[in-house]
Tab-separated table of C-alpha atoms in Angstrom:
chain	number	residue	atom	x	y	z
C	48	MET	CA	-0.027	0.221	-0.065
C	49	THR	CA	3.144	2.535	0.598
C	50	ARG	CA	4.720	1.874	-2.424
C	51	THR	CA	1.139	2.036	-4.221
C	52	ARG	CA	0.845	5.974	-2.400
C	53	PHE	CA	4.139	7.088	-3.686
C	54	LEU	CA	3.781	5.199	-7.532
C	55	LEU	CA	0.626	6.823	-8.212
C	56	PRO	CA	1.622	10.152	-7.617
C	57	PHE	CA	4.380	9.776	-9.489
C	58	PHE	CA	2.216	7.858	-12.525
C	59	ALA	CA	0.048	11.160	-12.474
C	60	THR	CA	2.600	13.438	-12.350
C	61	ALA	CA	4.423	11.688	-15.405
C	62	SER	CA	1.369	11.635	-17.666
C	63	VAL	CA	0.689	15.296	-16.934
C	64	ALA	CA	4.374	15.863	-17.797
C	65	ALA	CA	3.513	13.197	-20.587
C	66	LEU	CA	0.386	15.376	-22.089
C	67	ALA	CA	2.515	18.127	-22.027
C	68	ALA	CA	4.964	17.400	-24.588
C	69	VAL	CA	2.477	16.271	-26.647
C	70	ASP	CA	0.588	19.654	-26.255
C	71	THR	CA	1.119	22.158	-23.895
C	72	THR	CA	-2.838	23.467	-24.619
C	73	GLU	CA	-4.370	20.320	-24.251
C	74	ALA	CA	-2.496	19.654	-20.787
C	75	VAL	CA	-3.381	22.964	-19.608
C	76	THR	CA	-7.009	23.107	-20.234
C	77	LEU	CA	-7.304	19.704	-18.526
C	78	LEU	CA	-5.964	20.964	-15.305
C	79	ARG	CA	-7.873	23.464	-15.548
C	80	ARG	CA	-11.174	21.625	-16.336
C	81	LEU	CA	-10.047	18.541	-13.741
C	82	LEU	CA	-8.283	20.501	-10.765
C	83	PRO	CA	-10.972	22.215	-9.340
C	84	VAL	CA	-12.700	18.765	-9.001
C	85	LEU	CA	-10.241	17.126	-6.938
C	86	GLY	CA	-9.639	19.894	-5.091
C	87	PHE	CA	-13.500	19.597	-3.849
C	88	ALA	CA	-12.846	15.585	-3.489
C	89	GLY	CA	-9.828	16.258	-1.233
C	90	GLY	CA	-11.405	19.372	0.861
C	91	MET	CA	-14.202	16.832	1.629
C	92	SER	CA	-12.344	14.067	2.616
C	93	VAL	CA	-10.636	16.677	5.234
C	94	VAL	CA	-14.032	17.529	6.380
C	95	VAL	CA	-15.423	13.989	6.606
C	96	ASN	CA	-12.733	12.243	8.079
C	97	LEU	CA	-12.104	14.706	10.990
C	98	ALA	CA	-16.158	14.769	11.063
C	99	SER	CA	-15.807	10.904	11.580
C	100	GLU	CA	-12.984	11.149	14.082
C	101	VAL	CA	-15.446	13.301	16.896
C	102	GLY	CA	-18.248	10.818	16.420
C	103	VAL	CA	-20.507	12.625	13.655
C	104	PHE	CA	-21.731	9.785	11.612
C	105	GLU	CA	-21.882	7.357	15.116
C	106	TRP	CA	-24.299	9.920	16.167
C	107	ALA	CA	-26.123	10.625	13.240
C	108	ALA	CA	-26.346	6.587	12.860
C	109	ALA	CA	-28.817	6.525	15.817
C	110	ARG	CA	-31.217	8.658	13.866
C	111	VAL	CA	-31.550	7.270	10.726
C	112	ARG	CA	-33.268	4.042	9.436
C	113	ARG	CA	-32.360	2.061	6.319
C	114	PHE	CA	-35.323	3.857	4.144
C	115	GLY	CA	-34.755	7.313	5.005
C	116	PHE	CA	-30.553	6.232	4.736
C	117	LEU	CA	-31.276	5.400	1.030
C	118	ALA	CA	-33.624	8.207	0.074
C	119	LEU	CA	-30.876	10.775	1.566
C	120	CYS	CA	-28.447	8.997	-0.460
C	121	VAL	CA	-30.221	9.693	-3.659
C	122	VAL	CA	-31.265	13.646	-2.921
C	123	ALA	CA	-27.233	14.085	-2.004
C	124	THR	CA	-26.293	12.927	-5.565
C	125	VAL	CA	-28.686	14.845	-7.284
C	126	PHE	CA	-28.273	18.351	-5.899
C	127	LEU	CA	-24.731	17.929	-3.936
C	128	SER	CA	-22.933	15.141	-6.776
C	129	LEU	CA	-22.169	11.941	-6.242
C	130	ASP	CA	-18.907	12.887	-4.818
C	131	THR	CA	-20.526	14.590	-1.888
C	132	THR	CA	-22.352	11.157	-1.544
C	133	ALA	CA	-19.170	9.064	-2.008
C	134	ILE	CA	-17.229	11.006	0.667
C	135	MET	CA	-20.065	11.686	3.160
C	136	LEU	CA	-22.767	8.997	3.688
C	137	THR	CA	-20.333	6.081	3.011
C	138	PRO	CA	-18.983	6.539	6.713
C	139	LEU	CA	-22.781	7.035	7.473
C	140	ALA	CA	-23.367	3.620	6.277
C	141	VAL	CA	-20.335	2.033	7.914
C	142	HIS	CA	-21.720	3.103	11.305
C	143	LEU	CA	-25.585	2.236	10.478
C	144	ALA	CA	-24.653	-1.614	9.036
C	145	ARG	CA	-22.734	-1.730	12.298
C	146	ARG	CA	-25.728	-0.544	15.049
C	147	ARG	CA	-27.998	-2.867	13.055
C	148	GLY	CA	-25.808	-5.825	13.197
C	149	SER	CA	-26.098	-5.734	9.586
C	150	ARG	CA	-23.329	-6.801	6.945
C	151	VAL	CA	-21.575	-3.466	5.801
C	152	THR	CA	-21.637	-4.455	2.225
C	153	SER	CA	-25.424	-4.090	2.552
C	154	LEU	CA	-25.253	-0.309	2.951
C	155	ALA	CA	-21.854	0.181	1.615
C	156	LEU	CA	-22.878	-0.977	-1.768
C	157	PRO	CA	-26.227	0.596	-2.215
C	158	VAL	CA	-23.916	4.099	-1.453
C	159	VAL	CA	-21.970	3.483	-4.422
C	160	TRP	CA	-24.487	2.555	-6.951
C	161	ILE	CA	-26.799	5.170	-5.946
C	162	ALA	CA	-23.756	7.704	-6.085
C	163	ASN	CA	-23.716	6.809	-10.135
C	164	LEU	CA	-27.060	6.109	-11.457
C	165	ALA	CA	-28.568	8.951	-9.619
C	166	SER	CA	-25.863	11.429	-11.114
C	167	LEU	CA	-27.864	12.275	-14.284
C	168	PRO	CA	-30.728	14.758	-13.387
C	169	LEU	CA	-28.908	17.932	-12.779
C	170	ALA	CA	-25.724	19.822	-14.288
C	171	VAL	CA	-24.562	19.472	-10.627
C	172	SER	CA	-25.063	16.184	-9.858
C	173	ASN	CA	-21.665	14.823	-11.848
C	174	LEU	CA	-18.691	16.947	-13.634
C	175	THR	CA	-19.409	15.306	-16.890
C	176	ASN	CA	-22.505	16.547	-16.687
C	177	LEU	CA	-21.459	20.219	-16.002
C	178	LEU	CA	-18.931	19.437	-19.224
C	179	ALA	CA	-21.936	18.620	-21.502
C	180	LEU	CA	-24.063	21.798	-19.901
C	181	GLY	CA	-22.225	24.339	-22.243
C	182	THR	CA	-23.029	22.500	-25.353
C	183	ILE	CA	-26.764	21.168	-24.488
C	184	GLY	CA	-27.867	24.299	-22.654
C	185	PRO	CA	-31.145	24.963	-20.455
C	186	GLN	CA	-32.760	21.822	-22.044
C	187	TYR	CA	-30.812	19.512	-20.292
C	188	VAL	CA	-33.036	18.677	-17.535
C	189	ARG	CA	-36.077	18.019	-19.733
C	190	ILE	CA	-34.155	15.559	-21.774
C	191	ALA	CA	-32.129	13.938	-18.996
C	192	ALA	CA	-35.635	13.518	-16.955
C	193	ALA	CA	-36.922	10.111	-18.305
C	194	PRO	CA	-33.636	8.665	-17.933
C	195	SER	CA	-32.252	9.626	-14.575
C	196	LEU	CA	-35.788	8.932	-13.468
C	197	VAL	CA	-35.454	5.112	-14.602
C	198	ALA	CA	-30.821	4.770	-13.186
C	199	ILE	CA	-32.147	5.828	-9.924
C	200	ALA	CA	-34.971	3.418	-10.208
C	201	VAL	CA	-32.587	0.740	-10.667
C	202	ALA	CA	-30.192	1.859	-8.136
C	203	VAL	CA	-32.818	1.847	-5.483
C	204	ILE	CA	-34.417	-1.477	-6.129
C	205	ALA	CA	-30.937	-2.940	-6.458
C	206	ALA	CA	-30.587	-1.238	-2.452
C	207	LEU	CA	-33.655	-2.676	-1.498
C	208	LEU	CA	-32.982	-6.075	-2.642
C	209	ILE	CA	-29.258	-6.548	-1.194
C	210	ASP	CA	-29.672	-8.655	2.013
C	211	ALA	CA	-29.702	-6.176	4.448
C	212	HIS	CA	-31.590	-8.357	7.492
C	213	PRO	CA	-28.643	-8.681	10.723
C	214	THR	CA	-26.167	-11.422	11.047
C	215	ARG	CA	-24.631	-10.205	14.368
C	216	SER	CA	-26.073	-8.568	17.626
C	217	PRO	CA	-26.065	-4.856	17.052
C	218	THR	CA	-23.301	-2.452	18.517
C	219	ASN	CA	-23.956	0.753	20.182
C	220	HIS	CA	-27.571	0.340	21.962
C	221	GLY	CA	-27.218	3.069	24.471
C	222	ASP	CA	-27.144	6.509	23.863
C	223	THR	CA	-24.668	8.088	21.387
C	224	PRO	CA	-22.882	11.037	22.783
C	225	ALA	CA	-23.607	14.279	20.463
C	226	PRO	CA	-20.472	15.451	18.407
C	227	PRO	CA	-19.094	18.922	19.233
C	228	VAL	CA	-21.538	21.669	17.763
C	229	ALA	CA	-18.406	23.135	15.397
C	230	ALA	CA	-18.192	19.993	13.502
C	231	LEU	CA	-22.180	19.756	13.303
C	232	ALA	CA	-21.870	23.246	11.883
C	233	VAL	CA	-19.293	22.555	9.097
C	234	VAL	CA	-20.974	19.256	7.552
C	235	GLY	CA	-24.544	21.643	7.279
C	236	ALA	CA	-23.108	24.788	6.240
C	237	ALA	CA	-20.815	22.708	3.608
C	238	MET	CA	-23.318	20.913	2.332
C	239	CYS	CA	-25.845	24.064	2.019
C	240	ALA	CA	-22.963	26.192	0.117
C	241	LEU	CA	-22.500	23.579	-2.326
C	242	LEU	CA	-26.372	24.498	-3.487
C	243	THR	CA	-24.875	28.222	-4.102
C	244	PRO	CA	-23.238	30.055	-7.252
C	245	ILE	CA	-19.790	29.599	-5.089
C	246	PRO	CA	-17.438	27.454	-6.579
C	247	TYR	CA	-17.617	24.112	-5.418
C	248	TRP	CA	-13.972	23.727	-4.685
C	249	VAL	CA	-14.041	26.820	-2.527
C	250	THR	CA	-16.803	25.208	-0.553
C	251	SER	CA	-14.705	22.428	-0.203
C	252	SER	CA	-11.532	23.824	0.644
C	253	ALA	CA	-13.157	26.547	3.142
C	254	ALA	CA	-14.768	23.845	5.056
C	255	ALA	CA	-11.850	21.775	5.366
C	256	LEU	CA	-9.838	24.662	6.565
C	257	ALA	CA	-13.289	25.468	9.388
C	258	MET	CA	-13.046	21.598	10.429
C	259	VAL	CA	-9.569	21.913	10.676
C	260	LEU	CA	-9.420	24.809	13.101
C	261	LEU	CA	-12.897	23.906	15.099
C	262	VAL	CA	-12.381	20.784	15.756
C	263	GLY	CA	-8.392	19.649	15.387
C	264	SER	CA	-7.950	20.342	18.898
C	265	LYS	CA	-10.152	17.390	19.931
C	266	THR	CA	-8.538	15.323	17.608
C	267	ARG	CA	-4.590	13.612	16.753
C	268	GLY	CA	-2.597	15.598	14.367
C	269	ALA	CA	-5.616	17.599	12.784
C	270	LEU	CA	-3.539	18.742	9.592
C	271	ARG	CA	-2.215	15.156	9.162
C	272	LEU	CA	-1.860	14.578	4.794
C	273	SER	CA	-3.852	11.125	5.401
C	274	LEU	CA	-6.983	12.982	5.619
C	275	ILE	CA	-6.830	13.064	1.781
C	276	PRO	CA	-6.845	10.132	-1.068
C	277	TRP	CA	-3.973	10.939	-2.433
C	278	SER	CA	-4.143	7.471	-4.144
C	279	ALA	CA	-7.426	7.982	-5.845
C	280	LEU	CA	-6.797	11.723	-6.762
C	281	ALA	CA	-3.556	10.515	-8.211
C	282	LEU	CA	-4.837	7.735	-10.407
C	283	ALA	CA	-8.203	9.832	-11.849
C	284	LEU	CA	-5.223	12.677	-12.770
C	285	ALA	CA	-3.451	9.784	-14.483
C	286	LEU	CA	-5.789	8.071	-16.277
C	287	SER	CA	-7.352	11.603	-17.309
C	288	SER	CA	-4.116	12.260	-18.159
C	289	ALA	CA	-3.249	9.603	-20.420
C	290	ALA	CA	-6.166	9.192	-22.020
C	291	THR	CA	-5.976	12.719	-23.371
C	292	ALA	CA	-2.962	12.342	-24.740
C	293	ALA	CA	-4.146	9.310	-27.072
C	294	ILE	CA	-6.248	11.742	-27.949
C	295	THR	CA	-4.778	14.247	-28.986
C	296	LEU	CA	-2.238	11.721	-30.984
C	297	TRP	CA	-4.589	9.281	-32.363
C	298	GLY	CA	-7.832	11.183	-32.683
C	299	THR	CA	-11.199	10.615	-31.218
C	300	VAL	CA	-13.435	7.648	-31.745
C	301	SER	CA	-15.944	7.290	-34.435
C	302	VAL	CA	-19.512	6.645	-32.851
C	303	SER	CA	-23.206	7.373	-34.118
C	304	GLY	CA	-26.285	7.049	-32.781
C	305	VAL	CA	-28.172	6.794	-29.687
C	306	TRP	CA	-27.644	3.591	-28.581
C	307	ALA	CA	-23.980	3.416	-30.361
C	308	MET	CA	-22.951	6.131	-28.003
C	309	ALA	CA	-24.859	5.227	-24.617
C	310	GLY	CA	-23.222	1.540	-24.720
C	311	ALA	CA	-19.704	3.067	-25.981
C	312	GLY	CA	-19.482	5.770	-22.977
C	313	ALA	CA	-20.183	2.247	-20.359
C	314	VAL	CA	-17.627	0.622	-22.422
C	315	ALA	CA	-15.404	3.666	-22.127
C	316	ALA	CA	-16.175	4.570	-18.875
C	317	ASN	CA	-15.048	0.754	-17.049
C	318	LEU	CA	-11.834	1.329	-19.378
C	319	ILE	CA	-10.158	4.510	-19.079
C	320	ASN	CA	-12.774	5.985	-16.379
C	321	ASN	CA	-15.729	7.810	-16.866
C	322	ILE	CA	-14.150	11.551	-17.402
C	323	PRO	CA	-11.399	11.020	-20.079
C	324	ALA	CA	-14.249	8.406	-22.002
C	325	TYR	CA	-16.659	11.403	-21.580
C	326	PHE	CA	-13.613	14.081	-23.279
C	327	LEU	CA	-12.862	10.685	-25.696
C	328	LEU	CA	-16.608	10.292	-27.158
C	329	GLU	CA	-17.813	14.086	-26.971
C	330	PRO	CA	-16.705	15.132	-30.599
C	331	ALA	CA	-18.809	11.930	-31.685
C	332	ALA	CA	-22.304	13.482	-30.647
C	333	SER	CA	-24.333	15.000	-33.158
C	334	GLY	CA	-26.402	16.720	-30.915
C	335	PRO	CA	-28.041	16.824	-27.442
C	336	THR	CA	-29.630	13.705	-27.435
C	337	GLU	CA	-26.579	11.739	-28.395
C	338	LEU	CA	-24.567	14.109	-25.390
C	339	VAL	CA	-27.361	12.599	-22.979
C	340	ALA	CA	-27.105	9.364	-24.152
C	341	LEU	CA	-22.891	9.539	-23.736
C	342	LEU	CA	-24.221	10.862	-20.072
C	343	ILE	CA	-26.128	8.116	-19.514
C	344	GLY	CA	-23.218	5.806	-20.549
C	345	VAL	CA	-20.403	7.294	-18.680
C	346	ASN	CA	-22.331	8.316	-15.471
C	347	ALA	CA	-25.224	4.863	-15.055
C	348	GLY	CA	-22.816	2.558	-17.075
C	349	ALA	CA	-19.739	3.133	-14.349
C	350	ILE	CA	-19.782	0.596	-12.137
C	351	VAL	CA	-18.041	-2.782	-12.756
C	352	THR	CA	-14.570	-1.998	-13.035
C	353	PRO	CA	-12.982	-0.126	-9.342
C	354	TRP	CA	-11.106	3.100	-11.265
C	355	ALA	CA	-14.471	3.733	-14.064
C	356	SER	CA	-15.324	6.433	-11.598
C	357	LEU	CA	-13.855	8.923	-9.221
C	358	ALA	CA	-16.686	8.477	-6.751
C	359	THR	CA	-16.162	5.094	-6.692
C	360	LEU	CA	-12.808	5.319	-5.766
C	361	LEU	CA	-13.879	7.943	-2.948
C	362	TRP	CA	-16.133	5.289	-1.578
C	363	ALA	CA	-13.389	2.676	-1.492
C	364	ASP	CA	-10.839	4.927	0.236
C	365	GLN	CA	-13.791	6.005	2.872
C	366	LEU	CA	-14.556	1.973	3.832
C	367	ARG	CA	-10.485	1.744	4.270
C	368	ARG	CA	-10.605	4.795	6.757
C	369	ALA	CA	-13.323	3.096	8.882
C	370	GLY	CA	-11.807	-0.372	8.927
C	371	GLU	CA	-13.871	-2.420	6.917
C	372	PRO	CA	-12.528	-4.397	3.380
C	373	VAL	CA	-13.299	-3.256	0.089
C	374	PRO	CA	-15.993	-6.272	-1.798
C	375	TRP	CA	-14.547	-5.421	-5.000
C	376	ARG	CA	-15.520	-9.180	-5.891
C	377	GLN	CA	-19.108	-8.456	-4.801
C	378	PHE	CA	-19.197	-4.285	-6.575
C	379	VAL	CA	-17.905	-5.937	-9.961
C	380	CYS	CA	-20.057	-8.713	-9.954
C	381	TYR	CA	-23.127	-6.756	-9.163
C	382	GLY	CA	-22.127	-4.096	-11.234
C	383	ALA	CA	-21.787	-5.933	-14.193
C	384	LEU	CA	-25.455	-7.140	-13.836
C	385	LEU	CA	-26.698	-3.517	-12.541
C	386	ALA	CA	-24.784	-1.597	-15.593
C	387	PRO	CA	-26.125	-3.044	-18.600
C	388	LEU	CA	-30.092	-2.945	-17.052
C	389	ALA	CA	-29.153	1.115	-16.059
C	390	VAL	CA	-27.813	1.884	-19.367
C	391	ALA	CA	-30.539	0.123	-21.460
C	392	GLY	CA	-33.180	1.146	-19.211
C	393	ALA	CA	-32.272	4.842	-18.972
C	394	THR	CA	-31.252	4.764	-23.070
C	395	GLY	CA	-34.932	3.080	-23.673
C	396	ALA	CA	-36.472	5.790	-21.735
C	397	LEU	CA	-34.199	8.532	-23.652
C	398	VAL	CA	-35.331	7.036	-27.376
C	399	ILE	CA	-39.191	7.150	-25.737
C	400	ALA	CA	-39.205	10.699	-24.516
C	401	GLN	CA	-37.739	12.198	-27.510
C	402	ARG	CA	-40.099	10.804	-29.817
């Protein structure tokens, strides 16, 4: 693990340098579009990890039920982005499962499913949506409405079907002490601020600084570099840089048609990550409908390979921090079933709605 933490940042730096050698303008453009997202993820990770250390999620788990938790995942994804859901709600899933005596995977897997599958409705739900918004324009919400509902339904149904019955004695029967008011205030303010016009990376950075200053005295080493998931962020940057360099050298892929665009987006996302997959296929889209089909593929289809979505990498990082093994085998097996259903269903809804 230590070697990986060293090699991934090195690989990311080398990939950016290689892209700059191929085309400096493309390298600058990629960093301008991607660094705010990585900064947001890093800042929110600091907020969440410090909040977890002072008992915010243990306290919240005592006050939420399974159905309310799933609804919270959907709402957080739609209005606050899938990365926010992966970072903030994975620790809550762990504490809730432990409190109920359920398998952690029965709540952790729904978090990552909902985070990816529910990230279509609004531009703020996913970075890829923001990338497409400039081309699609204000009609985005209307075009994406029907496929969004189908993708969310697939995720929620799968979350309800997964076994969540108690398998061991529940823990934390007694009253859970309330965490510091400052920690709750910072978490709440950060989530509310994400709904404002303030750039999301500014919001997360300010929240991270506030959390360090307000509750740092209650934790050990509040300024620890380990609070940030460097490996996940470095992998996303490395894959995006490598894919952009390949596009620059060999050109984009030729794809035509709504179904082909959605399918190509899903396959490419699972091969090279959904952000570079979007960059790769965006020039091939002939209009708003095909762009939304591409978003269906790179968003709802990115649940098979561990590196397909930054949200999945952040989800895995939060599970490790909570001392839980990442269920990659179940993630891949379930994802291989859910991704085709979600992409096909959402694309079918898009085709029907546009007739």
